[in-house]
mmCIF file with all atom_site columns, C-alpha atoms and ligand atoms in Angstrom:
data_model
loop_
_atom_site.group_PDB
_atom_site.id
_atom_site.type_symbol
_atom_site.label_atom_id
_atom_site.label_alt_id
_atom_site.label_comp_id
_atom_site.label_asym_id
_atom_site.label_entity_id
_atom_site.label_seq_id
_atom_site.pdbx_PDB_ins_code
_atom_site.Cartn_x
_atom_site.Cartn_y
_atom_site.Cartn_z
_atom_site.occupancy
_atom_site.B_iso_or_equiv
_atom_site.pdbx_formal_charge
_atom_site.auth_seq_id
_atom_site.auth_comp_id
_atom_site.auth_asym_id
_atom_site.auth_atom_id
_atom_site.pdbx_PDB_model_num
ATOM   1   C CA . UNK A 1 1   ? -30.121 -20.794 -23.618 1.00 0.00 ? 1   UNK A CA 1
ATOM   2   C CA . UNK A 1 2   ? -27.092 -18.766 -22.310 1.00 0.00 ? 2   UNK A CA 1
ATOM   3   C CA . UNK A 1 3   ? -27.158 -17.502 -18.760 1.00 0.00 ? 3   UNK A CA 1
ATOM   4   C CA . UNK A 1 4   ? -24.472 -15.150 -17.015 1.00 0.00 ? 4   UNK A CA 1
ATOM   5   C CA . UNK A 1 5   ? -24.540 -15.232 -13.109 1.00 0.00 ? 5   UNK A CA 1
ATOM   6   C CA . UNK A 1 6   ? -22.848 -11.710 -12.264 1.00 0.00 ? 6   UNK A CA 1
ATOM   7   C CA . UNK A 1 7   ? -21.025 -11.732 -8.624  1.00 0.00 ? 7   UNK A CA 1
ATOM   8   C CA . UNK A 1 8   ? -20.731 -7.979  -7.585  1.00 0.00 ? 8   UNK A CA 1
ATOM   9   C CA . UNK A 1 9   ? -17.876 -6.997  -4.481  1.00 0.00 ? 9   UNK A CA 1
ATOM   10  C CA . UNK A 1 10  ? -16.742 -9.139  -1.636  1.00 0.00 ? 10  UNK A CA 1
ATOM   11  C CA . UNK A 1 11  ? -18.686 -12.223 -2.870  1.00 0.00 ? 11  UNK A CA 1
ATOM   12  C CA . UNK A 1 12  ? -15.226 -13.535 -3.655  1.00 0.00 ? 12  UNK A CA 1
ATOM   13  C CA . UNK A 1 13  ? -14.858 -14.171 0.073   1.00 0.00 ? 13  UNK A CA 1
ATOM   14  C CA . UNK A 1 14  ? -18.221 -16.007 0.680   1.00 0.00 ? 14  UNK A CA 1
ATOM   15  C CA . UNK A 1 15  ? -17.455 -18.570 3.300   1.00 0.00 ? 15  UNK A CA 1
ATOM   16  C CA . UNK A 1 16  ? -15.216 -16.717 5.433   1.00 0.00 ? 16  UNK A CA 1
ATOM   17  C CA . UNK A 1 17  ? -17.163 -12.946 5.283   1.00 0.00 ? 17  UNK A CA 1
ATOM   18  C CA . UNK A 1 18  ? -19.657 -12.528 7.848   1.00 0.00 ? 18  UNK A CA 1
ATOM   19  C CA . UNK A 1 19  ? -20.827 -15.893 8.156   1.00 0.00 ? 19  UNK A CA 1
ATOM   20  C CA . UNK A 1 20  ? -23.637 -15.015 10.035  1.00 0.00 ? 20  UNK A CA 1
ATOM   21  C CA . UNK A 1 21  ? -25.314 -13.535 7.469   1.00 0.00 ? 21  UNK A CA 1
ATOM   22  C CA . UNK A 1 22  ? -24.288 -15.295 4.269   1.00 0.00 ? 22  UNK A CA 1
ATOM   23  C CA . UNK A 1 23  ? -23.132 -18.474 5.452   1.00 0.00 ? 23  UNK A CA 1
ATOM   24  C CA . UNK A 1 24  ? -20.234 -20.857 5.319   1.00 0.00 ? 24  UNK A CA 1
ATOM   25  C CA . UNK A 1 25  ? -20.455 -21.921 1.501   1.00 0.00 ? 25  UNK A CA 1
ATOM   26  C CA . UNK A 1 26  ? -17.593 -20.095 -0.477  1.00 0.00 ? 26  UNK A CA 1
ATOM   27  C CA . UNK A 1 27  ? -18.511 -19.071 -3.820  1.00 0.00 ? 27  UNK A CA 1
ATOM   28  C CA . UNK A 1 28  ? -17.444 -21.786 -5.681  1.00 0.00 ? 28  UNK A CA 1
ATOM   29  C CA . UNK A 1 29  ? -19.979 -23.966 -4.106  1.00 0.00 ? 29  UNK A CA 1
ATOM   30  C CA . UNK A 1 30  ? -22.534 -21.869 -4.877  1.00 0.00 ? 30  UNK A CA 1
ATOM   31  C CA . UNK A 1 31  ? -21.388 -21.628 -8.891  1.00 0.00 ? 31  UNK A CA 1
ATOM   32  C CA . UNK A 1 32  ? -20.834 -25.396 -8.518  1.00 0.00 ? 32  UNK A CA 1
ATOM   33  C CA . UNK A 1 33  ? -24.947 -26.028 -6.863  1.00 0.00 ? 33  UNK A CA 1
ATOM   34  C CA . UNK A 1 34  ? -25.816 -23.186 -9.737  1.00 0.00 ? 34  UNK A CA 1
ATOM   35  C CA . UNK A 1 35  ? -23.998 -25.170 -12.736 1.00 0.00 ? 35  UNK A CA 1
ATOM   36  C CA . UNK A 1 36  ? -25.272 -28.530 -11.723 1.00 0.00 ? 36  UNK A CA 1
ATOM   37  C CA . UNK A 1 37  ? -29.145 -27.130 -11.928 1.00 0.00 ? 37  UNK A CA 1
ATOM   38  C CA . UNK A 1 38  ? -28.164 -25.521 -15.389 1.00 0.00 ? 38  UNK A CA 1
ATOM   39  C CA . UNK A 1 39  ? -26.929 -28.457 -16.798 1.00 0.00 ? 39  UNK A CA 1
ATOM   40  C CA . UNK A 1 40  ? -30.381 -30.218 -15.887 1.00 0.00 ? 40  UNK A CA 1
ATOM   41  C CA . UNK A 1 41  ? -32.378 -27.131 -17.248 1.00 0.00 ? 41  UNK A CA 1
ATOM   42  C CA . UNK A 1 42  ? -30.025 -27.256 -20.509 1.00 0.00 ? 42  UNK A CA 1
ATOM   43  C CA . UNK A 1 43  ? -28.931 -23.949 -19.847 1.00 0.00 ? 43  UNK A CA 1
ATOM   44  C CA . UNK A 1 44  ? -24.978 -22.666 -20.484 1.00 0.00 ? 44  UNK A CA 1
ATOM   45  C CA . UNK A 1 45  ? -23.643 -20.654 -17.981 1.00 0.00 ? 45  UNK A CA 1
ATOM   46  C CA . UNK A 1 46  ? -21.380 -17.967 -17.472 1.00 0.00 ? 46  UNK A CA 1
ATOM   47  C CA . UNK A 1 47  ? -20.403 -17.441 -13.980 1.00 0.00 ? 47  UNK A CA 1
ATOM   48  C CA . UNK A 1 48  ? -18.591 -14.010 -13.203 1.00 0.00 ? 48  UNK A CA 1
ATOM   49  C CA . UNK A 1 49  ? -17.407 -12.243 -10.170 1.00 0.00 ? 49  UNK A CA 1
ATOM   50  C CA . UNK A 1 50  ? -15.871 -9.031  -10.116 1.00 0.00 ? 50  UNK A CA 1
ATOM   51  C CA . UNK A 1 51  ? -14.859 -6.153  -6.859  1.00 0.00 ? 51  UNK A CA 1
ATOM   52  C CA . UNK A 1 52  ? -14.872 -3.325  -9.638  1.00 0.00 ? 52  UNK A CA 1
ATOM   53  C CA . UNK A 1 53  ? -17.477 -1.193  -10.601 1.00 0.00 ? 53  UNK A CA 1
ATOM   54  C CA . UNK A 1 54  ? -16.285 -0.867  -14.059 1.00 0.00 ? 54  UNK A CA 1
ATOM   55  C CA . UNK A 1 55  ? -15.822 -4.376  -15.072 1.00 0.00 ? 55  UNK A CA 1
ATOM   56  C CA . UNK A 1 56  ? -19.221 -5.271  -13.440 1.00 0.00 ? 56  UNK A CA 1
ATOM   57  C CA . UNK A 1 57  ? -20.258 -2.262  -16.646 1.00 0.00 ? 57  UNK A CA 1
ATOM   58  C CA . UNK A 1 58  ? -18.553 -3.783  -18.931 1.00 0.00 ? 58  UNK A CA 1
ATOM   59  C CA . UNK A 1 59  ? -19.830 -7.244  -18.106 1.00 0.00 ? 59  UNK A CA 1
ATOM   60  C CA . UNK A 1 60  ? -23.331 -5.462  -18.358 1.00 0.00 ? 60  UNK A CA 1
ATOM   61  C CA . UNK A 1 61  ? -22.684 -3.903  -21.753 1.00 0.00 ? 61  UNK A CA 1
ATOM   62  C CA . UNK A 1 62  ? -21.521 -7.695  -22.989 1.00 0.00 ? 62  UNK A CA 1
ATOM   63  C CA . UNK A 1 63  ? -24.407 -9.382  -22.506 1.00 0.00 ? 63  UNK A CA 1
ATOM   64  C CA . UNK A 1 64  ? -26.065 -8.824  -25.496 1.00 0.00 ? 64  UNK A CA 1
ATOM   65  C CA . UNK A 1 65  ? -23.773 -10.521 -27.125 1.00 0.00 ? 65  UNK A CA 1
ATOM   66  C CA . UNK A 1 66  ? -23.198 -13.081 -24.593 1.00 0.00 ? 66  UNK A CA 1
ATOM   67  C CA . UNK A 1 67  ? -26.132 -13.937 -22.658 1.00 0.00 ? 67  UNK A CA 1
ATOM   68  C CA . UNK A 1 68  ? -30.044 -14.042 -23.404 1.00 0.00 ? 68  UNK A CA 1
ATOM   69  C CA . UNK A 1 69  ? -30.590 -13.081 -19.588 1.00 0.00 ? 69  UNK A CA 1
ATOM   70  C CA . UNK A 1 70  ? -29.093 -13.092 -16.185 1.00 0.00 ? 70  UNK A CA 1
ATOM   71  C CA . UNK A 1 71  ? -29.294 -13.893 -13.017 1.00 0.00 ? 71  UNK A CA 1
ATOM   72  C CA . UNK A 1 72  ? -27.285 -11.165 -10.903 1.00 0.00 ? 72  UNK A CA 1
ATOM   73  C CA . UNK A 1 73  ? -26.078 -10.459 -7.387  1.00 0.00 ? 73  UNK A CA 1
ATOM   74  C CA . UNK A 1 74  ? -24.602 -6.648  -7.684  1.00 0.00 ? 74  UNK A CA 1
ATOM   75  C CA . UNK A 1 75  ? -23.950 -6.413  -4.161  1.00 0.00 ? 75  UNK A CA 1
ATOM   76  C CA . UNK A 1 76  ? -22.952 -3.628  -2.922  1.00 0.00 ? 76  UNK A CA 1
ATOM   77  C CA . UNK A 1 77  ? -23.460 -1.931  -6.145  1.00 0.00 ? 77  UNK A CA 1
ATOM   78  C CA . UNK A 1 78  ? -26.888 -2.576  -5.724  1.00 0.00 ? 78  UNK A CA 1
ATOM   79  C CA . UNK A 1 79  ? -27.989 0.023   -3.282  1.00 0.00 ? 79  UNK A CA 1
ATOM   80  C CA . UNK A 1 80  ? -25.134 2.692   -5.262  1.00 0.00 ? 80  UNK A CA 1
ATOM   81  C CA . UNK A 1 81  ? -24.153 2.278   -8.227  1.00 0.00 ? 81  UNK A CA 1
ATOM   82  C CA . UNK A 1 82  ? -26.256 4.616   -11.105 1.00 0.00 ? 82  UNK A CA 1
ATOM   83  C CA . UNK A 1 83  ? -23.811 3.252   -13.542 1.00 0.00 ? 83  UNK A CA 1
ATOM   84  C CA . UNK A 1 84  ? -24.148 -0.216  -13.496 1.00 0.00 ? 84  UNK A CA 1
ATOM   85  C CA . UNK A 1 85  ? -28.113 0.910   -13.224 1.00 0.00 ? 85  UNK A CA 1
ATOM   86  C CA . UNK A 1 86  ? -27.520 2.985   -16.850 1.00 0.00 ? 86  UNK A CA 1
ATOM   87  C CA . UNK A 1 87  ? -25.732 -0.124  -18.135 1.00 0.00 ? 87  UNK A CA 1
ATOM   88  C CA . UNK A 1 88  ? -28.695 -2.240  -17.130 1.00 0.00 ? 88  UNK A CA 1
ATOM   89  C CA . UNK A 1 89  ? -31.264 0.056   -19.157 1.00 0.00 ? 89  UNK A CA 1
ATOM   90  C CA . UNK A 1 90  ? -29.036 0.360   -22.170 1.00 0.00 ? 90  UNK A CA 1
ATOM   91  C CA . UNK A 1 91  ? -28.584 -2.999  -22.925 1.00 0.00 ? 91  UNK A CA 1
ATOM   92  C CA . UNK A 1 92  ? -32.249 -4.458  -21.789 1.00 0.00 ? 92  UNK A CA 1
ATOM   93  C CA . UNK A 1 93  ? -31.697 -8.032  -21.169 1.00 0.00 ? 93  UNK A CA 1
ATOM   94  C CA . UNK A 1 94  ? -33.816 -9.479  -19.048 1.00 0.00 ? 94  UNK A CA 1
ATOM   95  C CA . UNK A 1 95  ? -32.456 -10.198 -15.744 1.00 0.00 ? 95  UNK A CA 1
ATOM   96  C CA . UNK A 1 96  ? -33.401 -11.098 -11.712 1.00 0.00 ? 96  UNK A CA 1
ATOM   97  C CA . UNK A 1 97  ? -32.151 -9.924  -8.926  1.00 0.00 ? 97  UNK A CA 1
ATOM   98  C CA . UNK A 1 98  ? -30.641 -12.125 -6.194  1.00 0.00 ? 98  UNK A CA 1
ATOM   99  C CA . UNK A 1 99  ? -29.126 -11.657 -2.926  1.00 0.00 ? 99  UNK A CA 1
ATOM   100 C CA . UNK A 1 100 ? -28.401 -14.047 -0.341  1.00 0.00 ? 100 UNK A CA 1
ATOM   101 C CA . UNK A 1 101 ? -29.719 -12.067 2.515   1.00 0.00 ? 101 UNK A CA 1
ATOM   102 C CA . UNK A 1 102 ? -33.197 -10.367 3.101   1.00 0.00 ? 102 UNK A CA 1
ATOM   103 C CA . UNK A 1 103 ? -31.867 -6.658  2.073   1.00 0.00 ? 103 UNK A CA 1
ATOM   104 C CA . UNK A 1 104 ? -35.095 -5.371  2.616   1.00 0.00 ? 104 UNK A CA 1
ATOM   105 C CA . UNK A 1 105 ? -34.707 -6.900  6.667   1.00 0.00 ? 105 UNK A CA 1
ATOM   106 C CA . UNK A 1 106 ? -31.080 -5.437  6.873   1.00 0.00 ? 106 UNK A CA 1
ATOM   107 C CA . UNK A 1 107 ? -29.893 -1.279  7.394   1.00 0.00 ? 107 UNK A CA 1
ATOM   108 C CA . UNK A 1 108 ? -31.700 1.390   5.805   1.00 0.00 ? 108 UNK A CA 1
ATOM   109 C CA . UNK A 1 109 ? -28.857 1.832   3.185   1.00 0.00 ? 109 UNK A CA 1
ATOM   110 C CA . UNK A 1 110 ? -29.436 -1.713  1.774   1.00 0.00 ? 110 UNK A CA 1
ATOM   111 C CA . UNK A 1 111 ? -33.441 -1.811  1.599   1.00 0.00 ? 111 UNK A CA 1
ATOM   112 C CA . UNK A 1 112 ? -33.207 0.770   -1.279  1.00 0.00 ? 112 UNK A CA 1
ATOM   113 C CA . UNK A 1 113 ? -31.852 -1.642  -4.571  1.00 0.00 ? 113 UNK A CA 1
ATOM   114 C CA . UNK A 1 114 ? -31.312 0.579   -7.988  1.00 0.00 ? 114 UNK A CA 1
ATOM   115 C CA . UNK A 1 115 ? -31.648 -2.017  -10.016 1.00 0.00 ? 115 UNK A CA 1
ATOM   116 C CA . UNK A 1 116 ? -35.432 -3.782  -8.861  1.00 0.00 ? 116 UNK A CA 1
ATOM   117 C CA . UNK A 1 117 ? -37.290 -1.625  -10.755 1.00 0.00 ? 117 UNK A CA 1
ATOM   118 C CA . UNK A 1 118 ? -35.806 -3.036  -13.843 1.00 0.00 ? 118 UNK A CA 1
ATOM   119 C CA . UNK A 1 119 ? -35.529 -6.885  -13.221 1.00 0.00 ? 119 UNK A CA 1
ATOM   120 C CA . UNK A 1 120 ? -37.968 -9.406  -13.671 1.00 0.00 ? 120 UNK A CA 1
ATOM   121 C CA . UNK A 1 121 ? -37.935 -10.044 -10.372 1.00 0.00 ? 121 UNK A CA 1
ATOM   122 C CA . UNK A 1 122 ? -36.049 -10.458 -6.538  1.00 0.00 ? 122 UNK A CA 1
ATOM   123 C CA . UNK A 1 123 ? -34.819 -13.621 -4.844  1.00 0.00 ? 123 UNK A CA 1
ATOM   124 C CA . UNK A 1 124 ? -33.782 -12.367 -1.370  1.00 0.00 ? 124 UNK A CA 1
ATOM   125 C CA . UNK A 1 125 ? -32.983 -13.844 1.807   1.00 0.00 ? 125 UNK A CA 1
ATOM   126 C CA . UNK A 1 126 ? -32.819 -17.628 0.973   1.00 0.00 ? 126 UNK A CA 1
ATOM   127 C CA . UNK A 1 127 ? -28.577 -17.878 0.566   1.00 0.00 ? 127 UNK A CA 1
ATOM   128 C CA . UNK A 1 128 ? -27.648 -20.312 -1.922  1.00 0.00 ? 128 UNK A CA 1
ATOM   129 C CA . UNK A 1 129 ? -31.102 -21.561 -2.799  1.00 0.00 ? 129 UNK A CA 1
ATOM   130 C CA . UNK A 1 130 ? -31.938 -18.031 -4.165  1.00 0.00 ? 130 UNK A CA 1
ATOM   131 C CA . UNK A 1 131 ? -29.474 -18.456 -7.044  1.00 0.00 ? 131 UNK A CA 1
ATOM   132 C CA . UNK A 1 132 ? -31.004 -21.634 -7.904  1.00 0.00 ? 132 UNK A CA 1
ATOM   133 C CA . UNK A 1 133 ? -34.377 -20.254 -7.493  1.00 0.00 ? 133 UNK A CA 1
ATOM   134 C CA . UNK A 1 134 ? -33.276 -17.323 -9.874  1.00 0.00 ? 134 UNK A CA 1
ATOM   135 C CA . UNK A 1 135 ? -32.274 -19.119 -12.626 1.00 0.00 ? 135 UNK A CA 1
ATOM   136 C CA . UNK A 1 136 ? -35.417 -21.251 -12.094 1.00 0.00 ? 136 UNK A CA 1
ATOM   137 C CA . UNK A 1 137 ? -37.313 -17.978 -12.873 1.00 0.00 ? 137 UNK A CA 1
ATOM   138 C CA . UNK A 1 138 ? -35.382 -16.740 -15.221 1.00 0.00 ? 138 UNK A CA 1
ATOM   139 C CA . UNK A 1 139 ? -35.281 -19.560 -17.763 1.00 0.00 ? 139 UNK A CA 1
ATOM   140 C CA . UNK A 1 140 ? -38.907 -19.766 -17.201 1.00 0.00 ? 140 UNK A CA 1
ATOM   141 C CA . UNK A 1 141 ? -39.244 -16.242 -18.220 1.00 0.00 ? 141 UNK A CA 1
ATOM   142 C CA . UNK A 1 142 ? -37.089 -16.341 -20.911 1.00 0.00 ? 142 UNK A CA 1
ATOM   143 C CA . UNK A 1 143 ? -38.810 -19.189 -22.517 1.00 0.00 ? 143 UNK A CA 1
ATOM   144 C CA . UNK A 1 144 ? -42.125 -17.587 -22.117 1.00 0.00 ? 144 UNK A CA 1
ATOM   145 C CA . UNK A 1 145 ? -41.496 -14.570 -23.940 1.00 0.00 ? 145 UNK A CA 1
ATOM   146 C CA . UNK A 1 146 ? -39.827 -16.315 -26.698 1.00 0.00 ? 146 UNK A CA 1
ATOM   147 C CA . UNK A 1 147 ? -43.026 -18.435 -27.118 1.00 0.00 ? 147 UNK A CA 1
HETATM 148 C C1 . DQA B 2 .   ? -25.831 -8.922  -0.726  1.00 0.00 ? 1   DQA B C1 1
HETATM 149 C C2 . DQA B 2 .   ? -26.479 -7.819  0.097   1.00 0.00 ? 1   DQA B C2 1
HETATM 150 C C3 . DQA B 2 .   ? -25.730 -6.502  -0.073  1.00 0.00 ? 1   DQA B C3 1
HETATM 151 O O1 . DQA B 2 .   ? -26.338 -5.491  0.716   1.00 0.00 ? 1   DQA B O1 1
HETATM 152 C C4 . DQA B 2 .   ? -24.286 -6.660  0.373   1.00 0.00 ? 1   DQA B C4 1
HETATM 153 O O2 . DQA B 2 .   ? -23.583 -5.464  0.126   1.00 0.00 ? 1   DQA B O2 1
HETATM 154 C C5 . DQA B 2 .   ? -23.617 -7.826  -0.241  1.00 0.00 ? 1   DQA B C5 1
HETATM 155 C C6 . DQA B 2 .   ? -24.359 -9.076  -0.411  1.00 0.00 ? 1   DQA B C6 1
HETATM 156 C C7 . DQA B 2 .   ? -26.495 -10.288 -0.500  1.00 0.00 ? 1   DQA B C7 1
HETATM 157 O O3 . DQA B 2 .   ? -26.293 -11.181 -1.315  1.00 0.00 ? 1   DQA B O3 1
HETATM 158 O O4 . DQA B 2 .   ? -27.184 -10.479 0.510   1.00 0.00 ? 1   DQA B O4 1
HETATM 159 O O5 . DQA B 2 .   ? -22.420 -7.792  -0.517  1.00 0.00 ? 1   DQA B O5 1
HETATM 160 O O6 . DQA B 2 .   ? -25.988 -8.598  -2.099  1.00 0.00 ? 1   DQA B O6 1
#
Protein backbone atom coordinates (compact mmCIF):
# COMPACT_ATOMS: atom_id res chain seq x y z
CA UNK A 1 0.00 0.00 0.00
CA UNK A 2 1.15 3.58 -0.92
CA UNK A 3 0.59 6.36 1.57
CA UNK A 4 1.31 10.23 1.03
CA UNK A 5 1.63 12.29 4.34
CA UNK A 6 0.77 15.96 3.00
CA UNK A 7 2.48 18.85 5.30
CA UNK A 8 0.42 22.09 4.60
CA UNK A 9 2.25 25.88 5.65
CA UNK A 10 4.71 26.57 8.37
CA UNK A 11 5.07 22.85 9.31
CA UNK A 12 8.50 23.25 7.76
CA UNK A 13 9.49 25.06 10.95
CA UNK A 14 8.12 22.50 13.52
CA UNK A 15 10.55 22.60 16.37
CA UNK A 16 11.28 26.13 16.52
CA UNK A 17 7.37 27.61 15.74
CA UNK A 18 5.40 28.07 18.72
CA UNK A 19 6.66 25.40 20.74
CA UNK A 20 4.10 25.64 23.10
CA UNK A 21 1.66 24.39 21.09
CA UNK A 22 3.30 21.95 18.69
CA UNK A 23 6.31 21.04 20.42
CA UNK A 24 10.03 20.80 20.04
CA UNK A 25 10.22 17.87 17.37
CA UNK A 26 11.10 19.42 13.87
CA UNK A 27 9.47 17.82 11.08
CA UNK A 28 11.86 15.49 10.14
CA UNK A 29 11.42 13.64 13.31
CA UNK A 30 8.06 13.36 12.90
CA UNK A 31 8.46 11.88 9.01
CA UNK A 32 11.31 9.83 10.54
CA UNK A 33 8.68 8.28 13.82
CA UNK A 34 5.98 8.17 10.70
CA UNK A 35 8.38 6.09 8.23
CA UNK A 36 9.62 3.76 10.87
CA UNK A 37 5.74 2.67 11.74
CA UNK A 38 5.18 2.33 7.85
CA UNK A 39 7.88 0.19 7.30
CA UNK A 40 6.42 -2.20 10.13
CA UNK A 41 2.81 -1.86 8.63
CA UNK A 42 4.43 -2.58 5.02
CA UNK A 43 3.23 0.55 3.86
CA UNK A 44 5.40 3.02 1.24
CA UNK A 45 5.36 6.41 2.00
CA UNK A 46 5.44 9.61 0.48
CA UNK A 47 6.14 12.37 2.78
CA UNK A 48 5.42 16.00 1.38
CA UNK A 49 5.46 19.45 2.74
CA UNK A 50 4.61 22.40 0.94
CA UNK A 51 3.83 26.63 2.13
CA UNK A 52 1.80 26.99 -1.26
CA UNK A 53 -1.64 26.60 -1.82
CA UNK A 54 -1.21 25.50 -5.29
CA UNK A 55 1.29 22.82 -4.98
CA UNK A 56 -0.62 21.43 -1.91
CA UNK A 57 -3.59 21.17 -5.30
CA UNK A 58 -1.51 19.74 -7.31
CA UNK A 59 -0.23 17.23 -4.78
CA UNK A 60 -4.07 16.56 -4.25
CA UNK A 61 -4.84 16.06 -7.93
CA UNK A 62 -1.64 13.40 -7.97
CA UNK A 63 -2.75 11.11 -5.76
CA UNK A 64 -4.63 9.01 -7.78
CA UNK A 65 -1.93 8.11 -9.41
CA UNK A 66 0.35 8.07 -6.57
CA UNK A 67 -1.20 7.11 -3.44
CA UNK A 68 -4.20 4.69 -2.44
CA UNK A 69 -4.92 7.17 0.58
CA UNK A 70 -3.48 9.78 2.81
CA UNK A 71 -2.86 10.89 5.83
CA UNK A 72 -2.87 14.88 5.72
CA UNK A 73 -2.10 17.89 7.88
CA UNK A 74 -3.41 21.02 5.58
CA UNK A 75 -2.77 23.44 8.15
CA UNK A 76 -3.66 26.49 7.71
CA UNK A 77 -5.40 25.60 4.59
CA UNK A 78 -7.59 23.70 6.57
CA UNK A 79 -9.88 26.25 8.05
CA UNK A 80 -9.54 28.36 4.23
CA UNK A 81 -8.77 26.94 1.53
CA UNK A 82 -12.11 25.88 -0.90
CA UNK A 83 -9.57 24.83 -3.39
CA UNK A 84 -7.62 22.36 -1.89
CA UNK A 85 -11.36 21.30 -0.49
CA UNK A 86 -12.52 20.99 -4.53
CA UNK A 87 -9.28 19.08 -5.14
CA UNK A 88 -10.13 16.75 -2.29
CA UNK A 89 -13.73 15.90 -3.81
CA UNK A 90 -12.46 15.55 -7.33
CA UNK A 91 -10.05 13.10 -6.86
CA UNK A 92 -11.84 10.93 -3.87
CA UNK A 93 -9.10 9.14 -2.21
CA UNK A 94 -9.64 8.29 0.96
CA UNK A 95 -7.86 10.30 3.43
CA UNK A 96 -7.69 11.45 7.50
CA UNK A 97 -7.24 14.39 8.86
CA UNK A 98 -4.46 15.17 11.36
CA UNK A 99 -3.32 18.03 13.28
CA UNK A 100 -1.03 18.21 16.05
CA UNK A 101 -3.06 20.46 18.20
CA UNK A 102 -6.77 20.21 19.44
CA UNK A 103 -8.18 22.79 16.63
CA UNK A 104 -11.44 22.36 17.89
CA UNK A 105 -9.83 23.75 21.69
CA UNK A 106 -7.95 26.65 19.83
CA UNK A 107 -9.64 30.31 18.19
CA UNK A 108 -12.85 30.34 16.58
CA UNK A 109 -11.16 30.60 13.08
CA UNK A 110 -9.47 27.15 13.50
CA UNK A 111 -12.50 25.01 15.02
CA UNK A 112 -14.20 25.27 11.55
CA UNK A 113 -11.90 22.51 9.19
CA UNK A 114 -13.18 22.38 5.28
CA UNK A 115 -11.96 19.35 4.73
CA UNK A 116 -13.65 16.93 7.89
CA UNK A 117 -16.60 16.42 6.25
CA UNK A 118 -14.82 14.50 3.62
CA UNK A 119 -12.12 12.40 5.50
CA UNK A 120 -12.43 9.25 7.08
CA UNK A 121 -11.73 10.65 10.05
CA UNK A 122 -9.70 13.42 12.63
CA UNK A 123 -6.61 12.84 14.75
CA UNK A 124 -6.32 16.11 16.73
CA UNK A 125 -4.50 17.27 19.61
CA UNK A 126 -2.05 14.34 20.30
CA UNK A 127 1.34 16.05 18.34
CA UNK A 128 3.39 13.51 16.83
CA UNK A 129 1.45 10.47 17.98
CA UNK A 130 -1.54 11.68 15.83
CA UNK A 131 0.39 11.03 12.60
CA UNK A 132 1.15 7.66 13.73
CA UNK A 133 -2.28 7.14 14.91
CA UNK A 134 -3.49 8.35 11.36
CA UNK A 135 -1.81 6.12 9.36
CA UNK A 136 -2.83 3.42 11.89
CA UNK A 137 -6.43 4.25 10.76
CA UNK A 138 -5.92 4.75 7.55
CA UNK A 139 -4.26 1.50 6.48
CA UNK A 140 -6.87 -0.12 8.49
CA UNK A 141 -9.45 1.52 6.44
CA UNK A 142 -7.96 1.03 3.37
CA UNK A 143 -7.61 -2.62 3.82
CA UNK A 144 -11.14 -2.96 4.88
CA UNK A 145 -12.72 -1.63 1.96
CA UNK A 146 -10.56 -3.49 -0.34
CA UNK A 147 -11.71 -6.73 1.42
C1 LIG B 1 -2.34 22.72 12.73
C2 LIG B 1 -3.47 23.59 13.25
C3 LIG B 1 -3.74 24.75 12.30
O1 LIG B 1 -4.78 25.56 12.82
C4 LIG B 1 -2.49 25.60 12.15
O2 LIG B 1 -2.73 26.62 11.20
C5 LIG B 1 -1.29 24.81 11.81
C6 LIG B 1 -1.08 23.51 12.45
C7 LIG B 1 -1.96 21.59 13.70
O3 LIG B 1 -1.31 20.64 13.29
O4 LIG B 1 -2.29 21.68 14.90
O5 LIG B 1 -0.42 25.28 11.09
O6 LIG B 1 -2.78 22.10 11.53
Amino acid sequence: MRVAVLNGPNLNLLGSREPELYGTERLEDLERTVRERAVELGVEIEWRQTNHEGEFVDLVQSLPATADGAVVNAAAFTHTSLAIRDAFLAVRVPFVEVHLSNIFAREEQRRHSLLADLAVGIVAGFGPRGYVWALEALVQHVERSES
